[in-house]
Short mmCIF file of C-alpha atoms and ligand atoms in Angstrom, two decimals:
data_model
loop_
_atom_site.label_atom_id
_atom_site.label_comp_id
_atom_site.label_asym_id
_atom_site.label_seq_id
_atom_site.Cartn_x
_atom_site.Cartn_y
_atom_site.Cartn_z
CA UNK A 10 38.08 10.83 10.87
CA UNK A 11 38.94 7.01 10.70
CA UNK A 12 36.20 5.08 9.48
CA UNK A 13 36.63 1.28 9.24
CA UNK A 14 36.85 1.01 5.49
CA UNK A 15 33.23 -0.31 3.79
CA UNK A 16 33.09 -3.93 2.22
CA UNK A 17 32.73 -2.09 -1.17
CA UNK A 18 36.03 -0.81 -1.14
CA UNK A 19 37.65 -4.85 -0.03
CA UNK A 20 36.94 -4.36 3.85
CA UNK A 21 35.21 -6.95 6.16
CA UNK A 22 31.20 -6.88 5.60
CA UNK A 23 29.57 -6.66 9.57
CA UNK A 24 27.61 -10.22 8.58
CA UNK A 25 28.28 -13.37 6.06
CA UNK A 26 25.26 -14.95 6.97
CA UNK A 27 21.77 -15.18 5.03
CA UNK A 28 18.61 -13.52 7.50
CA UNK A 29 15.89 -14.74 8.52
CA UNK A 30 13.47 -16.11 5.32
CA UNK A 31 9.81 -15.41 6.29
CA UNK A 32 7.70 -17.98 5.70
CA UNK A 33 4.21 -16.96 6.50
CA UNK A 34 1.73 -20.07 6.71
CA UNK A 35 1.86 -22.76 8.93
CA UNK A 36 -0.27 -26.02 10.99
CA UNK A 37 -3.06 -23.41 10.85
CA UNK A 38 -3.70 -22.53 7.97
CA UNK A 39 -2.99 -26.63 6.94
CA UNK A 40 -5.88 -27.24 9.26
CA UNK A 41 -8.15 -24.75 7.53
CA UNK A 42 -7.31 -25.17 3.78
CA UNK A 43 -8.78 -28.82 4.28
CA UNK A 44 -12.13 -28.29 6.05
CA UNK A 45 -12.64 -25.54 3.33
CA UNK A 46 -11.44 -27.68 1.48
CA UNK A 47 -14.18 -31.03 3.39
CA UNK A 48 -16.96 -28.34 2.57
CA UNK A 49 -16.79 -28.74 -0.62
CA UNK A 50 -18.15 -25.31 -1.25
CA UNK A 51 -15.52 -23.31 -2.61
CA UNK A 52 -17.34 -20.02 -4.69
CA UNK A 53 -18.04 -17.14 -2.57
CA UNK A 54 -21.71 -16.62 -2.71
CA UNK A 55 -21.62 -20.11 -0.93
CA UNK A 56 -19.23 -20.82 0.90
CA UNK A 57 -18.83 -20.97 5.15
CA UNK A 58 -14.92 -19.99 4.75
CA UNK A 59 -15.53 -16.08 3.01
CA UNK A 60 -18.57 -15.73 4.74
CA UNK A 61 -15.91 -16.77 8.47
CA UNK A 62 -12.64 -14.90 6.95
CA UNK A 63 -15.29 -11.58 6.65
CA UNK A 64 -16.34 -12.03 10.44
CA UNK A 65 -12.91 -11.92 11.18
CA UNK A 66 -11.61 -9.19 8.90
CA UNK A 67 -14.39 -7.00 10.29
CA UNK A 68 -14.05 -7.72 14.22
CA UNK A 69 -10.63 -6.88 13.30
CA UNK A 70 -11.62 -3.52 12.18
CA UNK A 71 -14.61 -3.02 14.51
CA UNK A 72 -16.81 -1.47 10.66
CA UNK A 73 -20.24 -3.32 9.49
CA UNK A 74 -18.99 -4.41 6.52
CA UNK A 75 -15.98 -6.69 5.32
CA UNK A 76 -15.49 -8.07 1.33
CA UNK A 77 -13.37 -9.72 0.88
CA UNK A 78 -11.52 -10.53 -3.03
CA UNK A 79 -8.62 -11.75 -4.93
CA UNK A 80 -5.86 -9.02 -4.68
CA UNK A 81 -5.04 -4.88 -3.60
CA UNK A 82 -5.50 -3.84 -7.33
CA UNK A 83 -9.41 -5.88 -6.77
CA UNK A 84 -9.48 -4.20 -3.99
CA UNK A 85 -9.68 -0.47 -4.49
CA UNK A 86 -11.46 -0.96 -7.89
CA UNK A 87 -14.62 -2.18 -5.66
CA UNK A 88 -13.82 0.97 -4.10
CA UNK A 89 -13.80 3.38 -7.43
CA UNK A 90 -16.63 0.93 -8.93
CA UNK A 91 -18.68 2.09 -6.22
CA UNK A 92 -17.67 5.90 -6.40
CA UNK A 93 -19.45 5.55 -9.83
CA UNK A 94 -17.67 8.05 -11.59
CA UNK A 95 -18.79 9.38 -15.37
CA UNK A 96 -15.40 9.31 -17.83
CA UNK A 97 -13.29 12.89 -16.93
CA UNK A 98 -14.16 12.71 -13.01
CA UNK A 99 -11.09 13.22 -11.69
CA UNK A 100 -9.10 11.10 -8.63
CA UNK A 101 -6.47 12.85 -7.02
CA UNK A 102 -3.83 9.94 -5.15
CA UNK A 103 -0.09 9.60 -4.41
CA UNK A 104 2.79 9.64 -6.48
CA UNK A 105 4.86 6.53 -4.21
CA UNK A 106 2.20 3.73 -4.59
CA UNK A 107 1.75 0.47 -6.47
CA UNK A 108 -0.26 0.35 -9.91
CA UNK A 109 -2.68 -1.14 -7.83
CA UNK A 110 -4.06 2.19 -6.40
CA UNK A 111 -4.59 3.71 -10.58
CA UNK A 112 -5.31 1.19 -12.97
CA UNK A 113 -8.40 0.98 -11.31
CA UNK A 114 -9.56 5.30 -12.30
CA UNK A 115 -8.12 4.62 -15.29
CA UNK A 116 -10.77 0.80 -15.86
CA UNK A 117 -13.00 3.75 -14.48
CA UNK A 118 -12.68 5.43 -17.34
CA UNK A 119 -11.28 8.37 -15.01
CA UNK A 120 -8.58 10.19 -14.92
CA UNK A 121 -5.86 9.66 -12.21
CA UNK A 122 -4.48 12.76 -10.80
CA UNK A 123 -1.42 13.42 -8.30
CA UNK A 124 -0.28 14.82 -5.88
CA UNK A 125 3.12 15.59 -4.42
CA UNK A 126 4.54 14.00 -1.26
CA UNK A 127 5.09 16.62 1.67
CA UNK A 128 8.99 18.10 1.15
CA UNK A 129 11.60 15.41 2.36
CA UNK A 130 8.39 13.12 3.00
CA UNK A 131 6.95 9.85 1.62
CA UNK A 132 3.61 10.70 2.56
CA UNK A 133 1.66 13.07 0.30
CA UNK A 134 1.13 16.32 1.37
CA UNK A 135 -2.43 18.39 2.07
CA UNK A 136 -1.46 21.27 0.44
CA UNK A 137 -1.11 20.03 -2.76
CA UNK A 138 -4.41 18.11 -2.53
CA UNK A 139 -6.00 21.57 -2.71
CA UNK A 140 -4.12 22.72 -5.48
CA UNK A 141 -5.41 19.95 -7.65
CA UNK A 142 -8.67 19.90 -6.60
CA UNK A 143 -11.38 21.01 -9.59
CA UNK A 144 -15.26 20.00 -10.22
CA UNK A 145 -14.11 17.11 -11.19
CA UNK A 146 -12.65 16.11 -8.17
CA UNK A 147 -14.71 13.22 -6.74
CA UNK A 148 -12.46 10.92 -5.03
CA UNK A 149 -8.92 11.08 -2.87
CA UNK A 150 -7.08 7.99 -1.76
CA UNK A 151 -4.83 7.87 0.35
CA UNK A 152 -1.62 5.20 0.59
CA UNK A 153 -0.28 5.08 3.62
CA UNK A 154 3.21 3.84 2.56
CA UNK A 155 5.63 1.77 3.98
CA UNK A 156 3.40 0.69 7.34
CA UNK A 157 3.46 4.47 8.35
CA UNK A 158 0.45 6.41 8.55
CA UNK A 159 -0.95 8.70 6.69
CA UNK A 160 -2.24 12.07 9.07
CA UNK A 161 -5.83 11.48 8.23
CA UNK A 162 -7.14 14.74 9.29
CA UNK A 163 -5.97 17.05 6.92
CA UNK A 164 -7.44 15.26 4.16
CA UNK A 165 -10.61 14.42 6.68
CA UNK A 166 -11.46 17.85 6.03
CA UNK A 167 -10.82 18.47 2.44
CA UNK A 168 -12.87 14.96 1.43
CA UNK A 169 -16.06 16.35 4.00
CA UNK A 170 -15.38 20.53 2.64
CA UNK A 171 -15.75 19.04 -0.90
CA UNK A 172 -18.68 16.33 -0.82
CA UNK A 173 -15.13 14.32 -1.62
CA UNK A 174 -14.96 10.44 -1.45
CA UNK A 175 -12.06 9.18 0.80
CA UNK A 176 -10.12 5.33 0.13
CA UNK A 177 -7.67 4.36 2.11
CA UNK A 178 -5.10 2.31 1.49
CA UNK A 179 -3.89 -0.12 3.76
CA UNK A 180 -1.87 -2.33 1.86
CA UNK A 181 0.75 -1.74 3.10
CA UNK A 182 -0.78 -0.95 6.53
CA UNK A 183 -2.28 -3.49 7.94
CA UNK A 184 -3.40 -3.43 11.79
CA UNK A 185 -1.77 -0.06 11.77
CA UNK A 186 -2.37 2.11 14.31
CA UNK A 187 -2.92 6.46 14.35
CA UNK A 188 -4.18 8.14 18.00
CA UNK A 189 -5.89 4.43 18.57
CA UNK A 190 -7.08 3.32 15.76
CA UNK A 191 -6.44 1.62 13.43
CA UNK A 192 -6.24 3.16 9.72
CA UNK A 193 -8.89 2.59 6.79
CA UNK A 194 -11.89 3.37 9.86
CA UNK A 195 -11.61 6.78 8.87
CA UNK A 196 -12.45 7.28 6.44
CA UNK A 197 -15.10 5.92 3.57
CA UNK A 198 -12.98 3.08 2.58
CA UNK A 199 -9.96 0.97 3.32
CA UNK A 200 -8.80 -1.20 1.60
CA UNK A 201 -5.90 -4.00 1.65
CA UNK A 202 -3.84 -6.06 -0.26
CA UNK A 203 -2.78 -9.83 0.60
CA UNK A 204 0.04 -10.33 -2.29
CA UNK A 205 2.98 -12.86 -1.01
CA UNK A 206 4.89 -8.95 0.87
CA UNK A 207 2.30 -8.32 3.05
CA UNK A 208 1.46 -8.38 6.33
CA UNK A 209 -1.32 -10.82 6.30
CA UNK A 210 -1.06 -12.80 2.80
CA UNK A 211 -3.13 -14.93 0.75
CA UNK A 212 -0.55 -15.59 -1.83
CA UNK A 213 -2.76 -12.61 -3.85
CA UNK A 214 -5.90 -11.45 -2.34
CA UNK A 215 -7.60 -8.60 -0.58
CA UNK A 216 -10.04 -7.57 0.91
CA UNK A 217 -11.91 -3.63 1.48
CA UNK A 218 -13.78 -2.67 4.29
CA UNK A 219 -17.34 0.02 5.57
CA UNK A 220 -19.05 1.35 7.92
CA UNK A 221 -21.40 2.26 5.28
CA UNK A 222 -23.88 0.39 3.75
CA UNK A 223 -24.50 1.89 0.48
CA UNK A 224 -20.93 1.79 -0.70
CA UNK A 225 -21.23 -1.45 0.73
CA UNK A 226 -23.60 -2.72 -0.96
CA UNK A 227 -22.86 -1.13 -4.00
CA UNK A 228 -19.37 -3.18 -3.74
CA UNK A 229 -19.96 -6.65 -3.39
CA UNK A 230 -21.55 -6.12 -6.69
CA UNK A 231 -19.62 -4.87 -8.20
CA UNK A 232 -17.23 -7.83 -6.99
CA UNK A 233 -19.98 -9.61 -8.61
CA UNK A 234 -20.76 -8.89 -11.64
CA UNK A 235 -23.00 -6.38 -11.37
CA UNK A 236 -26.07 -9.44 -10.01
CA UNK A 237 -27.99 -8.71 -7.79
CA UNK A 238 -28.70 -12.34 -6.78
CA UNK A 239 -31.71 -12.01 -4.76
CA UNK A 240 -34.60 -13.65 -6.98
CA UNK A 241 -36.42 -10.54 -7.48
CA UNK A 242 -38.56 -12.36 -10.97
CA UNK A 243 -37.68 -14.55 -12.50
CA UNK A 244 -34.60 -13.52 -14.72
CA UNK A 245 -31.20 -12.70 -12.98
CA UNK A 246 -31.31 -8.73 -12.49
CA UNK A 247 -27.56 -7.10 -13.38
CA UNK A 248 -27.96 -3.80 -11.55
CA UNK A 249 -24.75 -2.09 -12.96
CA UNK A 250 -21.22 -2.82 -15.02
CA UNK A 251 -19.84 -5.72 -12.18
CA UNK A 252 -15.87 -8.19 -12.36
CA UNK A 253 -15.86 -11.24 -11.11
CA UNK A 254 -13.40 -10.07 -8.58
CA UNK A 255 -14.66 -12.49 -5.23
CA UNK A 256 -12.22 -13.89 -3.03
CA UNK A 257 -12.66 -18.15 -2.73
CA UNK A 258 -13.14 -20.71 0.12
CA UNK A 259 -9.15 -21.50 -1.36
CA UNK A 260 -8.15 -18.18 -0.26
CA UNK A 261 -10.44 -17.35 2.89
CA UNK A 262 -9.23 -20.38 5.21
CA UNK A 263 -5.81 -18.72 4.81
CA UNK A 264 -6.40 -15.39 4.73
CA UNK A 265 -8.28 -15.92 8.20
CA UNK A 266 -5.68 -18.06 9.25
CA UNK A 267 -3.68 -14.93 8.59
CA UNK A 268 -5.99 -12.46 9.73
CA UNK A 269 -6.08 -13.64 13.79
CA UNK A 270 -2.11 -14.22 13.78
CA UNK A 271 -2.12 -10.51 11.88
CA UNK A 272 -1.78 -8.25 15.76
CA UNK A 273 1.14 -9.94 17.06
CA UNK A 274 2.44 -9.65 12.95
CA UNK A 275 2.07 -5.73 13.09
CA UNK A 276 3.15 -6.00 17.23
CA UNK A 277 6.92 -7.60 16.00
CA UNK A 278 7.24 -5.77 13.62
CA UNK A 279 6.66 -2.77 14.65
CA UNK A 280 8.98 -4.05 18.05
CA UNK A 281 11.90 -4.59 15.44
CA UNK A 282 11.48 -1.54 13.27
CA UNK A 283 11.20 0.89 16.44
CA UNK A 284 14.55 -1.08 18.30
CA UNK A 285 16.42 -0.47 14.61
CA UNK A 286 15.83 3.69 14.11
CA UNK A 287 16.55 2.95 18.35
CA UNK A 288 20.12 1.64 17.14
CA UNK A 289 20.71 4.43 13.93
CA UNK A 290 19.12 7.44 14.87
CA UNK A 291 23.13 9.22 15.72
CA UNK A 292 24.15 7.93 12.94
CA UNK A 293 25.68 11.11 10.94
CA UNK A 294 23.81 11.41 6.94
CA UNK A 295 20.32 9.75 7.26
CA UNK A 296 17.22 9.55 8.52
CA UNK A 297 15.28 6.71 10.67
CA UNK A 298 11.89 5.82 9.87
CA UNK A 299 9.64 8.75 10.07
CA UNK A 300 6.47 8.27 12.12
CA UNK A 301 4.24 9.68 12.08
CA UNK A 302 3.10 10.87 15.93
CA UNK A 303 0.44 10.08 16.69
CA UNK A 304 0.89 6.99 15.62
CA UNK A 305 2.60 3.86 15.23
CA UNK A 306 5.05 1.93 12.21
CA UNK A 307 3.92 -1.26 10.59
CA UNK A 308 7.40 -1.68 9.29
CA UNK A 309 5.77 -3.01 6.15
CA UNK A 310 9.94 -2.03 5.23
CA UNK A 311 11.82 -0.27 6.42
CA UNK A 312 12.60 3.44 5.00
CA UNK A 313 15.32 5.02 5.53
CA UNK A 314 16.36 8.60 4.57
CA UNK A 315 19.81 9.10 3.01
CA UNK A 316 20.26 12.44 3.75
CA UNK A 317 23.85 13.03 2.44
CA UNK A 318 23.80 10.85 -0.23
CA UNK A 319 22.14 8.96 -3.56
CA UNK A 320 19.54 5.96 -2.29
CA UNK A 321 21.95 4.26 -4.62
CA UNK A 322 25.05 4.27 -3.92
CA UNK A 323 24.10 3.89 -0.13
CA UNK A 324 22.15 0.80 -0.79
CA UNK A 325 24.78 -0.58 -2.39
CA UNK A 326 27.65 -0.13 0.02
CA UNK A 327 25.21 -1.81 2.46
CA UNK A 328 24.49 -4.04 0.64
CA UNK A 329 28.38 -5.09 0.67
CA UNK A 330 27.86 -5.47 4.37
CA UNK A 331 25.84 -8.61 3.30
CA UNK A 332 22.31 -6.62 4.45
CA UNK A 333 19.90 -6.56 2.46
CA UNK A 334 19.12 -3.04 0.83
CA UNK A 335 17.55 -2.02 -2.58
CA UNK A 336 17.26 2.42 -3.93
CA UNK A 337 13.99 4.29 -4.40
CA UNK A 338 12.05 1.67 -3.50
CA UNK A 339 9.05 2.07 -7.12
CA UNK A 340 12.24 4.43 -8.43
CA UNK A 341 10.19 7.33 -9.74
CA UNK A 342 6.55 9.29 -8.98
CA UNK A 343 4.65 6.55 -10.02
CA UNK A 344 3.14 7.98 -13.20
CA UNK A 345 6.51 8.46 -14.89
CA UNK A 346 7.04 4.33 -14.50
CA UNK A 347 3.83 4.13 -16.52
CA UNK A 348 3.38 3.92 -20.53
CA UNK A 349 -0.72 3.50 -19.06
CA UNK A 350 -0.27 7.91 -17.60
CA UNK A 351 3.23 9.02 -19.15
CA UNK A 352 2.01 7.72 -22.91
CA UNK A 353 -1.33 8.20 -22.61
CA UNK A 354 -1.82 4.12 -23.40
CA UNK A 355 -5.29 3.28 -22.22
CA UNK A 356 -7.51 1.51 -24.40
CA UNK A 357 -6.34 1.04 -27.85
CA UNK A 358 -4.62 4.13 -30.07
CA UNK A 359 -7.90 6.49 -28.78
CA UNK A 360 -6.02 7.77 -25.25
CA UNK A 361 -9.44 7.77 -23.94
CA UNK A 362 -10.41 9.46 -21.16
CA UNK A 363 -8.30 12.03 -22.20
CA UNK A 364 -8.19 13.52 -25.85
CA UNK A 365 -11.85 12.28 -25.75
CA UNK A 366 -14.93 15.58 -24.71
CA UNK A 367 -14.29 13.48 -21.60
CA UNK A 368 -11.67 16.12 -20.33
CA UNK A 369 -9.30 19.32 -20.83
CA UNK A 370 -7.30 17.68 -19.36
CA UNK A 371 -3.22 16.67 -21.07
CA UNK A 372 -1.79 13.48 -19.64
CA UNK A 373 1.06 15.12 -20.71
CA UNK A 374 1.09 17.93 -18.85
CA UNK A 375 -0.04 16.04 -15.71
CA UNK A 376 2.05 13.00 -15.76
CA UNK A 377 5.10 14.42 -16.97
CA UNK A 378 8.45 15.03 -15.10
CA UNK A 379 8.37 18.05 -12.31
CA UNK A 380 4.33 17.55 -11.38
CA UNK A 381 5.74 15.92 -7.95
CA UNK A 382 9.13 17.31 -8.02
CA UNK A 383 9.36 16.47 -3.47
CA UNK A 384 8.39 13.13 -4.81
CA UNK A 385 10.86 12.72 -7.56
CA UNK A 386 13.85 14.20 -4.75
CA UNK A 387 12.65 11.82 -1.79
CA UNK A 388 12.71 8.48 -4.05
CA UNK A 389 16.55 9.44 -4.74
CA UNK A 390 17.21 9.49 -1.10
CA UNK A 391 14.77 6.31 -0.50
CA UNK A 392 16.42 2.64 1.12
CA UNK A 393 14.32 -0.79 1.84
CA UNK A 394 15.65 -2.19 4.05
CA UNK A 395 13.26 -4.95 4.18
CA UNK A 396 12.36 -6.01 7.50
CA UNK A 397 10.30 -8.95 9.25
CA UNK A 398 8.28 -10.45 11.76
CA UNK A 399 10.63 -14.07 12.55
CA UNK A 400 13.27 -11.91 12.34
CA UNK A 401 15.94 -11.69 15.80
CA UNK A 402 17.44 -8.66 17.02
CA UNK A 403 20.47 -10.15 16.44
CA UNK A 404 19.88 -9.31 12.61
CA UNK A 405 18.37 -5.96 13.36
CA UNK A 406 22.05 -5.35 15.26
CA UNK A 407 24.41 -6.17 12.33
CA UNK A 408 21.66 -3.54 10.22
CA UNK A 409 21.81 -1.09 12.09
CA UNK A 410 25.79 -1.39 12.17
CA UNK A 411 25.39 -2.02 8.70
CA UNK A 412 24.41 1.05 8.19
CA UNK A 413 26.66 2.95 10.79
CA UNK A 414 29.62 1.99 9.31
CA UNK A 415 28.13 2.27 5.81
CA UNK A 416 26.97 6.32 6.82
CA UNK A 417 30.66 6.74 9.15
CA UNK A 418 32.86 4.99 6.03
CA UNK A 419 31.49 7.54 3.70
CA UNK A 420 31.61 10.58 5.15
CA UNK A 421 35.07 9.31 5.34
CA UNK A 422 35.62 9.29 2.22
CA UNK A 423 34.34 12.95 1.33
CA UNK A 424 36.71 14.37 4.23
CA UNK A 425 39.10 13.30 2.24
CA UNK A 426 38.51 13.73 -1.50
C1 PLP B 18 0.23 0.15 -1.70
C2 PLP B 18 -0.54 -0.29 -2.17
N1 PLP B 18 -1.75 -0.44 -3.46
C3 PLP B 18 -2.18 -1.01 -3.73
C4 PLP B 18 -1.18 -2.51 -4.07
C5 PLP B 18 -1.65 -3.16 -5.07
O1 PLP B 18 -2.25 -4.47 -4.56
P1 PLP B 18 -2.00 -5.94 -5.81
O2 PLP B 18 -0.42 -6.22 -5.21
O3 PLP B 18 -2.29 -6.89 -4.62
O4 PLP B 18 -3.27 -6.15 -6.24
C6 PLP B 18 -0.70 -2.48 -3.44
C7 PLP B 18 0.76 -4.11 -3.51
O5 PLP B 18 2.04 -4.12 -3.55
C8 PLP B 18 0.12 -1.56 -2.71
O6 PLP B 18 1.37 -1.97 -1.90
#
């Protein structure tokens, strides 16, 4: 087999030009920021801009309630806070995610339990969720990772069967369709991040969506110190333990401009990502991004699976070709990335809620190597290619050319060694 010499071995790289840098903000953000400042009110409960932002999110998603927050972690904390967990209650979630999915469970004194990914997939396995359910389980948090919609039906069924709340973590999956419907609207609550790298961004920010008035009320209270702002007596009334996670008028101004264009952003990413997949579908030794049947991928990043190689080796060779590529995303299941989890380092030296009468679960067993073997395996084969809506078609073609060249070059080396 004759293959072109790889750049990592001294060959000529596919590309030397830098890729287009994403510029998410423009004139509309400036216009709305000016308007927000001129209103002289940036404080959420009185800000017209926050009200407009939340109305725009509700309309986009066709839901009754949207609540702006300061981050995606905060959005997830609103959702978990609304569950009213007792210490030691369990929430099942995915092992490939950001710590922002897990932190709220711990802060509510709950026990995060991780279900493995399905073999060869980045998506959580519903069968393993079933196996992990105990009488203490209260909710499931599904993560729509990288922008690929999770097949939600089995999780809805499990939630119905066991009376659990289903939370959708959509931080990486804006206006992402499954059978024509946006993820985030299937479960009880959808949570979104507006951190800098997300499809819609305010630098940091986020929001929750729901159609449930009770959950909406609880989330609103949780984000506002538990303060019942309706004047019911001369004294203030705080009904629940909450925090201050209120989005302000500046974030809302940028957020509104971003929400206005997020459909176009995702359509373009979908087009570019699918094009990349079509260009590399026949390349040996790799698998292009998985797209759930009936779904559309919004490509927060482009996940490539290297079947025949470790991701680190493949990614290094792709980078040498002038195409940015990372290996492994978070590297290990999230519970092996966090000392808080595998070391039980929660509150001071207490390990709470572990080693307490509230749970007999042991962090040393829940958060150990081997708990999610499929996840450990797939992360070793996951190459992360960056993709965004402002990229040119020619850049996608160079990405495909680099992937093809590296796969062929590495195959040729295998044959000759
Ligand atoms: C899947 C997922 N969940 C939660 C979060 C937390 O969001 P934030 O960083 O806005 O707090 C992120 C952010 O990267 C994420 O990707």
